[in-house]
Coordinates of C-alpha atoms and ligand atoms in Angstrom, one line a residue:
M1 CA -6.9 19.8 -27.6
S2 CA -4.8 19.2 -24.6
K3 CA -4.3 15.6 -23.4
I4 CA -6.5 14.6 -20.4
S5 CA -4.4 13.5 -17.4
A6 CA -5.5 11.6 -14.3
A7 CA -5.3 13.5 -11.0
I8 CA -5.9 12.5 -7.5
T9 CA -8.5 14.9 -6.1
A10 CA -9.4 13.4 -2.8
V11 CA -8.0 11.1 -0.2
G12 CA -9.7 9.1 2.6
A13 CA -8.5 6.7 5.3
Y14 CA -9.5 4.3 8.1
V15 CA -7.4 2.4 10.7
P16 CA -9.1 0.1 13.3
E17 CA -9.0 1.2 16.9
F18 CA -7.0 -1.7 18.5
V19 CA -3.3 -0.8 18.7
L20 CA -0.9 -3.7 18.8
T21 CA 2.3 -2.3 20.4
N22 CA 5.8 -3.9 20.4
Q23 CA 5.3 -4.3 24.0
I24 CA 2.2 -6.6 23.6
L25 CA 4.1 -8.5 20.9
E26 CA 6.9 -9.0 23.5
T27 CA 4.3 -11.1 25.5
M28 CA 3.3 -13.2 22.4
V29 CA 6.6 -14.2 20.6
D30 CA 10.3 -14.1 21.4
T31 CA 11.0 -10.4 20.4
N32 CA 11.6 -7.2 22.0
D33 CA 10.8 -3.4 21.2
E34 CA 14.6 -2.6 20.6
W35 CA 14.9 -5.2 17.9
I36 CA 11.7 -4.3 16.1
T37 CA 12.4 -0.6 16.2
A38 CA 16.0 -0.9 15.1
R39 CA 15.3 -3.6 12.3
T40 CA 11.9 -2.1 10.9
G41 CA 11.1 1.3 12.4
I42 CA 7.8 -0.1 13.7
K43 CA 6.4 0.8 17.1
E44 CA 2.8 -0.2 16.7
R45 CA 0.2 -1.4 14.4
R46 CA -3.7 -1.4 14.2
I47 CA -5.6 -4.7 14.2
L48 CA -9.3 -5.3 13.2
K49 CA -10.6 -7.3 16.1
D50 CA -14.3 -7.8 15.4
D51 CA -15.3 -11.2 14.3
G52 CA -16.7 -11.6 11.0
K53 CA -15.4 -8.1 9.6
G54 CA -13.0 -8.4 6.8
T55 CA -11.2 -6.2 4.4
S56 CA -14.3 -4.7 3.0
F57 CA -15.2 -3.1 6.5
L58 CA -11.9 -1.2 6.2
A59 CA -12.5 -0.3 2.7
I60 CA -16.0 1.0 3.1
K61 CA -14.9 3.3 6.1
A62 CA -12.0 4.7 4.1
A63 CA -14.2 5.4 1.3
Q64 CA -16.9 6.9 3.3
N65 CA -14.2 9.2 4.8
L66 CA -13.2 10.2 1.3
I67 CA -16.9 10.8 0.2
E68 CA -17.7 12.8 3.2
K69 CA -14.6 15.0 3.0
K70 CA -15.0 15.7 -0.8
G71 CA -18.8 16.0 -0.6
I72 CA -19.3 14.0 -3.7
D73 CA -22.5 11.9 -4.4
P74 CA -21.5 8.2 -4.5
K75 CA -23.9 7.6 -7.4
D76 CA -21.5 9.7 -9.5
I77 CA -18.6 7.2 -9.0
E78 CA -18.3 5.0 -12.2
L79 CA -15.6 2.4 -11.2
V80 CA -14.6 1.2 -7.7
I81 CA -11.2 -0.8 -7.6
V82 CA -10.2 -2.5 -4.4
A83 CA -6.6 -3.3 -4.3
T84 CA -6.1 -5.9 -1.8
A85 CA -4.2 -9.1 -1.1
T86 CA -6.7 -10.2 1.7
P87 CA -10.2 -10.2 0.1
D88 CA -13.2 -10.9 2.1
M89 CA -13.6 -14.3 0.7
K90 CA -12.4 -16.4 -2.2
A91 CA -15.6 -16.5 -4.3
A92 CA -17.2 -13.1 -4.1
S93 CA -15.5 -9.9 -5.0
T94 CA -14.7 -7.4 -2.0
A95 CA -15.1 -4.5 -4.5
A96 CA -18.7 -5.3 -5.5
F97 CA -19.7 -5.5 -1.7
T98 CA -17.8 -2.3 -1.0
A99 CA -19.2 -0.3 -3.9
T100 CA -22.8 -1.3 -2.9
H101 CA -22.3 -0.4 0.7
I102 CA -21.0 3.1 -0.1
G103 CA -23.9 3.7 -2.4
A104 CA -21.7 3.5 -5.6
T105 CA -24.9 2.0 -7.3
N106 CA -24.0 3.2 -10.8
A107 CA -20.5 1.8 -10.8
F108 CA -18.9 -1.4 -11.7
S109 CA -16.1 -2.7 -9.5
F110 CA -13.3 -5.2 -9.3
D111 CA -10.6 -6.5 -7.0
L112 CA -6.8 -6.1 -7.9
D113 CA -4.1 -8.0 -6.3
A114 CA -0.5 -7.6 -6.7
A115 CA 0.5 -8.1 -3.1
C116 CA 2.2 -5.1 -1.7
S117 CA 2.1 -3.4 -5.1
S118 CA -1.5 -3.7 -5.4
F119 CA -2.3 0.1 -4.7
L120 CA 0.6 1.2 -7.0
F121 CA -0.7 -1.0 -9.9
G122 CA -4.2 0.1 -9.2
M123 CA -3.1 3.8 -9.7
S124 CA -1.9 2.9 -13.1
V125 CA -5.2 1.0 -14.0
A126 CA -7.4 3.9 -12.6
A127 CA -5.4 6.5 -14.5
K128 CA -5.9 4.7 -17.7
Y129 CA -9.7 4.7 -17.5
I130 CA -9.4 8.5 -17.0
E131 CA -6.8 9.2 -19.5
S132 CA -8.7 7.5 -22.2
G133 CA -11.9 9.5 -21.5
T134 CA -14.0 6.5 -20.6
Y135 CA -14.6 7.6 -17.0
K136 CA -14.5 10.8 -14.8
K137 CA -14.7 9.4 -11.4
V138 CA -12.6 6.3 -10.4
L139 CA -12.3 5.4 -6.8
L140 CA -9.2 3.4 -5.8
I141 CA -9.1 1.8 -2.4
G142 CA -6.2 0.0 -1.0
A143 CA -7.3 -2.1 2.0
D144 CA -5.9 -5.1 3.8
K145 CA -6.7 -7.1 6.8
M146 CA -3.3 -8.5 7.2
S147 CA -4.0 -10.0 10.6
S148 CA -6.1 -12.5 8.9
M149 CA -3.2 -14.2 7.3
V150 CA -0.4 -13.5 9.8
N151 CA 0.7 -16.3 12.1
Y152 CA 1.1 -14.7 15.7
K153 CA 3.6 -17.5 16.5
D154 CA 6.0 -16.5 13.8
R155 CA 8.2 -13.6 15.0
A156 CA 9.5 -13.1 11.5
T157 CA 6.2 -12.0 10.1
C158 CA 3.8 -11.1 13.0
I159 CA 5.8 -8.0 14.0
I160 CA 5.6 -6.4 10.6
F161 CA 2.1 -6.4 9.5
G162 CA -1.0 -4.4 10.5
D163 CA -4.5 -3.6 9.0
G164 CA -5.8 -0.5 7.5
A165 CA -7.2 1.2 4.4
G166 CA -6.9 4.3 2.3
A167 CA -8.8 5.6 -0.8
V168 CA -8.1 8.1 -3.5
L169 CA -10.4 9.6 -6.1
F170 CA -9.0 9.9 -9.7
E171 CA -10.6 12.4 -11.9
P172 CA -9.6 14.1 -15.4
N173 CA -7.4 17.1 -15.1
N174 CA -6.7 19.5 -17.9
E175 CA -3.6 21.3 -16.4
S176 CA -1.3 18.3 -17.0
L177 CA -1.3 17.5 -13.3
G178 CA -1.8 13.8 -12.0
L179 CA -0.1 10.8 -13.1
Q180 CA 2.9 11.6 -15.4
D181 CA 4.9 8.4 -15.9
E182 CA 5.2 4.7 -14.5
Y183 CA 7.7 1.9 -14.5
L184 CA 6.0 -1.3 -13.3
R185 CA 7.5 -4.8 -13.2
S186 CA 6.8 -8.5 -12.1
D187 CA 9.1 -11.5 -11.7
G188 CA 7.3 -14.6 -10.7
S189 CA 10.6 -16.4 -9.9
G190 CA 10.4 -14.5 -6.5
R191 CA 7.1 -16.3 -5.5
E192 CA 8.9 -18.9 -3.3
F193 CA 10.2 -16.1 -0.9
L194 CA 6.9 -14.5 0.1
Q195 CA 3.7 -16.4 0.0
A196 CA 0.8 -18.0 1.9
T197 CA 1.0 -21.5 0.3
Y198 CA -2.2 -23.2 1.3
G199 CA -5.6 -22.1 0.7
G200 CA -5.4 -21.3 -3.0
S201 CA -6.0 -23.4 -6.0
S202 CA -2.6 -25.1 -6.1
F203 CA -2.9 -26.3 -2.6
P204 CA -6.4 -26.1 -1.2
S205 CA -6.6 -26.0 2.6
T206 CA -6.4 -29.2 4.6
P207 CA -6.9 -29.7 8.3
E208 CA -3.1 -30.8 8.4
A209 CA -2.0 -27.6 6.5
I210 CA -4.0 -25.4 8.9
E211 CA -2.7 -27.3 11.9
E212 CA 0.7 -26.5 10.7
G213 CA 0.1 -22.9 9.9
K214 CA 0.7 -23.2 6.2
H215 CA -2.1 -21.1 5.2
F216 CA -0.4 -18.0 6.8
A217 CA 1.9 -15.6 5.0
F218 CA 5.6 -16.8 5.2
Q219 CA 8.5 -14.8 4.0
E220 CA 12.2 -15.3 3.7
G221 CA 12.8 -11.9 5.1
K222 CA 16.4 -11.3 4.1
T223 CA 15.8 -12.2 0.4
V224 CA 12.7 -10.1 0.2
F225 CA 14.7 -7.2 1.8
K226 CA 17.5 -7.4 -0.7
N227 CA 15.2 -7.6 -3.7
A228 CA 12.9 -4.8 -2.3
V229 CA 16.0 -2.4 -1.7
F230 CA 17.3 -3.0 -5.2
N231 CA 14.2 -2.9 -7.2
M232 CA 12.2 -0.1 -5.5
A233 CA 15.4 2.2 -5.6
D234 CA 16.1 1.2 -9.3
A235 CA 12.5 2.0 -10.3
A236 CA 12.6 5.3 -8.6
V237 CA 15.9 6.2 -10.2
K238 CA 14.2 5.3 -13.5
M239 CA 11.3 7.8 -12.9
L240 CA 13.7 10.6 -12.2
E241 CA 16.0 9.8 -15.2
R242 CA 13.3 9.3 -17.7
N243 CA 11.7 12.5 -16.6
Q244 CA 14.8 14.6 -16.5
L245 CA 14.2 15.3 -12.7
T246 CA 16.8 15.9 -10.1
N247 CA 16.4 15.4 -6.3
D248 CA 15.7 19.2 -6.1
D249 CA 12.7 18.7 -8.3
I250 CA 11.1 16.1 -6.0
Q251 CA 8.9 17.3 -3.2
W252 CA 7.9 13.9 -1.8
L253 CA 8.9 10.2 -1.9
V254 CA 5.8 8.1 -1.2
A255 CA 7.2 4.7 -0.7
H256 CA 5.6 1.4 0.5
Q257 CA 6.1 1.0 4.4
A258 CA 7.5 -2.3 4.4
N259 CA 10.6 -1.6 6.5
K260 CA 12.0 1.9 7.3
R261 CA 15.4 0.6 6.1
I262 CA 14.0 -0.1 2.7
V263 CA 12.4 3.3 2.4
D264 CA 15.6 5.0 3.6
A265 CA 17.7 3.0 1.1
T266 CA 15.4 4.1 -1.7
A267 CA 15.5 7.7 -0.6
N268 CA 19.4 7.4 -0.5
R269 CA 19.6 6.1 -3.9
I270 CA 17.9 9.3 -5.2
N271 CA 19.8 11.6 -2.8
L272 CA 16.5 12.7 -1.1
D273 CA 16.6 14.5 2.2
D274 CA 14.7 12.8 5.0
K275 CA 12.3 15.7 5.2
K276 CA 11.0 14.9 1.9
V277 CA 10.3 11.2 2.7
M278 CA 6.8 10.4 3.8
M279 CA 6.9 7.9 6.8
N280 CA 4.2 6.5 9.0
I281 CA 5.5 2.9 9.5
H282 CA 6.0 3.5 13.3
K283 CA 2.1 4.0 13.7
Y284 CA 0.8 1.3 11.3
G285 CA 3.5 -1.3 10.3
N286 CA 3.1 -2.7 6.9
T287 CA -0.5 -2.5 5.8
T288 CA 0.3 -4.0 2.3
S289 CA -2.2 -2.4 -0.2
A290 CA -3.0 0.5 2.3
T291 CA 0.5 2.0 2.9
L292 CA 0.5 4.5 0.0
P293 CA -2.9 6.0 0.5
L294 CA -2.3 6.1 4.4
L295 CA 0.7 8.1 3.6
L296 CA -1.1 10.5 1.4
H297 CA -3.8 10.9 4.0
D298 CA -1.3 11.5 6.8
Y299 CA 0.6 14.1 4.8
E300 CA -2.3 15.6 2.7
S301 CA -2.2 19.0 4.5
Q302 CA 1.4 19.4 3.6
L303 CA 0.8 18.7 -0.1
K304 CA 0.8 21.6 -2.6
K305 CA -0.7 21.8 -6.1
G306 CA 2.2 21.1 -8.5
D307 CA 4.2 19.1 -6.0
N308 CA 6.3 16.3 -7.7
L309 CA 5.6 13.0 -5.9
I310 CA 7.5 9.7 -6.5
F311 CA 5.7 6.5 -5.5
A312 CA 7.6 3.3 -5.1
A313 CA 6.6 -0.1 -3.9
F314 CA 7.7 -3.7 -3.9
G315 CA 6.0 -7.0 -2.7
G316 CA 5.2 -10.5 -3.2
G317 CA 5.2 -12.1 -6.6
F318 CA 7.5 -10.3 -7.0
N319 CA 5.8 -7.1 -8.0
W320 CA 7.3 -3.7 -7.9
G321 CA 7.5 -0.4 -9.6
S322 CA 7.4 3.5 -9.3
I323 CA 5.1 6.1 -10.5
Y324 CA 5.7 9.8 -10.8
L325 CA 2.7 12.0 -10.1
K326 CA 2.0 15.8 -9.9
W327 CA -0.3 16.6 -6.9
A328 CA -3.4 18.4 -8.0
Y329 CA -4.7 20.5 -5.2
N330 CA -4.1 22.5 -2.0
S331 CA -6.2 21.3 1.0
Ligands
LIG1 O1 5.9 -5.7 1.9 C1 6.9 -6.4 1.3 C2 7.2 -7.7 1.9 N1 8.1 -7.7 3.0 C3 9.2 -6.9 3.2 O2 9.6 -6.2 2.3 C4 10.0 -7.4 4.4 C5 11.5 -7.5 3.9 N2 12.3 -8.0 5.1 C6 12.5 -7.4 6.3 O3 11.9 -6.3 6.5 C7 13.5 -7.8 7.3 O4 14.3 -9.0 6.6 C8 12.9 -8.5 8.6 C9 12.3 -7.3 9.4 C10 11.8 -9.4 8.3 C11 14.0 -9.2 9.2 O5 15.0 -8.4 9.6 P1 16.5 -8.8 9.3 O6 17.5 -7.7 9.6 O7 16.6 -9.3 7.8 O8 16.7 -10.0 10.3 P2 17.0 -11.6 10.0 O9 15.9 -12.4 9.4 O10 18.4 -11.6 9.2 O11 17.3 -12.0 11.4 C12 18.5 -11.6 12.2 C13 18.4 -12.2 13.6 C14 18.2 -13.6 13.5 O12 19.0 -14.3 14.8 P3 20.4 -14.9 14.6 O13 20.3 -15.9 13.6 O14 21.3 -13.8 14.1 O15 20.8 -15.4 15.9 C15 16.8 -13.9 13.7 O16 16.4 -15.2 14.3 O17 17.3 -11.7 14.3 C16 16.4 -12.7 14.7 N3 15.0 -12.3 14.6 C17 14.3 -11.7 15.6 N4 14.9 -11.3 16.9 C18 13.9 -10.7 17.6 C19 14.1 -12.5 13.7 N5 12.9 -11.9 13.8 C20 13.1 -11.6 15.2 C21 12.3 -10.8 16.0 N6 12.7 -10.5 17.2 N7 10.9 -10.4 15.7

């Protein structure tokens, strides 16, 4: 009997309407379009403006888009994972709310947080439930409302992040398509370089902390940049080497959109032509858990059954890694 592999069989996405351009940011902090474009590749990002709407709003929209496109009955979904670094609230799962609202009433659900690697790690988790034969329909959603943890007075972070969501469905495949291999790692000594310090259990929010903006995300950009370049590229190289792949065998690099220069450096390390590098950072900025599924959504029509995709991500924690996946359908 052939081994069951876990394939992505559908993609959905959602980004909010409001477009925060570099020109608007120029009116908010001391920055300019030329600097942002040259240093990050970002031209604009989407922001969820509506009061009281959190990450679940984005997640539900992306999931509904997938359900409609694929024409599935949400009652057939058995597990909903919401990969996110910005849950709706501390004490109630975003995934449970999302699953109920999309009508996945026969599913169990949970949130998964590994900062910018949440979706990548979620792919691994979703695939295991399928490969083991436990479930046949696992919905993985990557969603983040980064604007809820960005300090719009801090030019080092507010130019980077945006809001968005993407969703994929994992199903069993008997043609050996889907997830092939993974290399995932964490190093907690990187925690000090990228964090939102206050508002968690170590340092609960205080009026003083909020006044000083210590509940917002802070990063030491250069250190994160160096670690991201090294580790994302290193993980991608491992995927190629371990699976005896050359750059000619790879059709697409699907890399976390944190900074165009980090993605380019990863592509260079595996000698990949620009045409094979998925890129949409100019439109959305860094949407944390949503970058990878938003790429799949934007490039879905160009993907062909059997294409070899190398996923790579790096983020706070530090958490990083790479996944090798064979695409399972023509759209
Ligand atoms: O998703 C995973 C987590 N995040 C990342 O992967 C982000 C990784 N880091 C980065 O992408 C980059 O480090 C940044 C985009 C955040 C910053 O780019 P950089 O090339 O590392 O710039 P820098 O921090 O070294 O700053 C260079 C200069 C500084 O001025 P001086 O000291 O040379 O006079 C900064 O003050 O640019 C200045 N600067 C800015 N200037 C205009 C910093 N931010 C801005 C800005 N606009 N927004």
